[in-house]
Amino acid sequence: TARATARLFIQHVFRLHGLPDKVVSDRGTQFTAQFWKHLMTALEVQVCLSSAHHPETDGGTEKVIGILEQYLRCFVNTQQNNWAEYLAVAEFAFNNSQHTSTQTTA
């Protein structure tokens, strides 16, 4: 639900990283619900929804996911069932790497 998604964002994103300027997501109902829209408006966070006809909106997200997958491949076991154990380390590595487009860390 939108309320549960908002709670997860507060606990796992905003608390650790602060408020973003923008959230890019698909058009899942949790991201299009009135509660979510009102929360993001109150927090002055821009919401960008991708569409099936313009998937490039999600391009940046897909790139980050690809980079995290590369990091995780270095650590997971052959069954690839322990990736969640290393996700925080992969996130840390990504956030502390210099990014070519911005020349800054995330």
Short mmCIF file of C-alpha atoms in Angstrom, two decimals:
data_model
loop_
_atom_site.label_atom_id
_atom_site.label_comp_id
_atom_site.label_asym_id
_atom_site.label_seq_id
_atom_site.Cartn_x
_atom_site.Cartn_y
_atom_site.Cartn_z
CA THR A 1 0.00 0.00 0.00
CA ALA A 2 1.01 3.64 -0.29
CA ARG A 3 1.12 3.95 3.49
CA ALA A 4 3.46 0.93 3.82
CA THR A 5 5.67 2.25 1.01
CA ALA A 6 5.88 5.64 2.73
CA ARG A 7 6.83 3.93 6.00
CA LEU A 8 9.59 1.97 4.22
CA PHE A 9 10.90 5.13 2.56
CA ILE A 10 11.03 6.92 5.91
CA GLN A 11 12.77 4.00 7.66
CA HIS A 12 15.20 2.96 4.95
CA VAL A 13 15.76 5.92 2.64
CA PHE A 14 14.96 9.27 4.24
CA ARG A 15 16.38 8.31 7.65
CA LEU A 16 19.70 7.20 6.17
CA HIS A 17 20.08 9.54 3.19
CA GLY A 18 17.84 12.52 3.83
CA LEU A 19 15.05 13.70 1.58
CA PRO A 20 15.68 13.34 -2.13
CA ASP A 21 14.89 16.09 -4.61
CA LYS A 22 13.17 13.57 -6.85
CA VAL A 23 11.79 10.01 -6.72
CA VAL A 24 11.57 8.07 -10.00
CA SER A 25 9.24 5.07 -9.96
CA ASP A 26 6.99 2.95 -12.08
CA ARG A 27 3.25 3.50 -12.06
CA GLY A 28 2.57 0.98 -9.30
CA THR A 29 -0.53 1.80 -7.26
CA GLN A 30 1.58 2.49 -4.17
CA PHE A 31 3.26 5.35 -6.09
CA THR A 32 0.09 6.77 -7.65
CA ALA A 33 -2.11 6.71 -4.53
CA GLN A 34 -3.34 10.02 -3.13
CA PHE A 35 -1.59 9.41 0.21
CA TRP A 36 1.79 9.04 -1.52
CA LYS A 37 1.18 12.10 -3.70
CA HIS A 38 0.21 14.23 -0.70
CA LEU A 39 3.20 13.01 1.33
CA MET A 40 5.67 13.79 -1.47
CA THR A 41 4.06 17.21 -2.03
CA ALA A 42 4.27 18.01 1.70
CA LEU A 43 7.95 16.99 1.70
CA GLU A 44 8.57 18.98 -1.51
CA VAL A 45 9.86 15.88 -3.32
CA GLN A 46 9.26 15.75 -7.08
CA VAL A 47 7.72 12.46 -8.23
CA CYS A 48 8.50 11.23 -11.76
CA LEU A 49 6.51 8.27 -13.01
CA SER A 50 7.80 6.22 -15.91
CA SER A 51 5.47 4.89 -18.56
CA ALA A 52 5.47 1.87 -20.82
CA HIS A 53 5.87 4.16 -23.83
CA HIS A 54 8.79 6.14 -22.34
CA PRO A 55 10.91 3.70 -20.31
CA GLU A 56 13.93 6.03 -20.56
CA THR A 57 12.52 7.77 -17.47
CA ASP A 58 13.69 4.73 -15.56
CA GLY A 59 17.09 4.65 -17.33
CA GLY A 60 19.07 6.06 -14.41
CA THR A 61 17.48 3.60 -12.03
CA GLU A 62 18.25 0.69 -14.35
CA LYS A 63 21.88 1.80 -14.59
CA VAL A 64 22.26 1.89 -10.79
CA ILE A 65 20.65 -1.55 -10.48
CA GLY A 66 23.12 -2.88 -13.08
CA ILE A 67 26.07 -1.47 -11.14
CA LEU A 68 24.80 -2.96 -7.87
CA GLU A 69 24.37 -6.33 -9.64
CA GLN A 70 28.02 -6.16 -10.75
CA TYR A 71 29.13 -5.50 -7.17
CA LEU A 72 26.99 -8.34 -5.83
CA ARG A 73 28.30 -10.85 -8.38
CA CYS A 74 31.72 -10.52 -6.75
CA PHE A 75 30.43 -11.71 -3.38
CA VAL A 76 27.43 -14.03 -3.74
CA ASN A 77 27.73 -17.78 -3.50
CA THR A 78 27.22 -20.10 -6.46
CA GLN A 79 23.53 -20.57 -5.60
CA GLN A 80 23.12 -16.77 -5.60
CA ASN A 81 20.84 -17.02 -2.60
CA ASN A 82 22.84 -14.84 -0.20
CA TRP A 83 22.88 -11.57 -2.14
CA ALA A 84 20.79 -9.75 0.49
CA GLU A 85 23.67 -10.15 2.98
CA TYR A 86 25.88 -8.00 0.74
CA LEU A 87 23.38 -5.39 -0.45
CA ALA A 88 24.30 -2.84 2.24
CA VAL A 89 28.01 -3.20 1.35
CA ALA A 90 27.20 -2.77 -2.36
CA GLU A 91 25.14 0.34 -1.57
CA PHE A 92 27.99 1.73 0.53
CA ALA A 93 30.50 1.09 -2.27
CA PHE A 94 28.24 2.74 -4.84
CA ASN A 95 27.51 5.77 -2.66
CA ASN A 96 31.22 6.31 -2.00
CA SER A 97 32.39 5.90 -5.62
CA GLN A 98 32.99 8.92 -7.80
CA HIS A 99 30.43 9.01 -10.59
CA THR A 100 31.61 10.07 -14.03
CA SER A 101 28.57 12.17 -14.88
CA THR A 102 28.65 14.28 -11.70
CA GLN A 103 32.28 13.88 -10.57
CA THR A 104 30.93 13.45 -7.04
CA THR A 105 29.89 10.61 -4.78
CA ALA A 106 26.22 9.75 -4.39
#
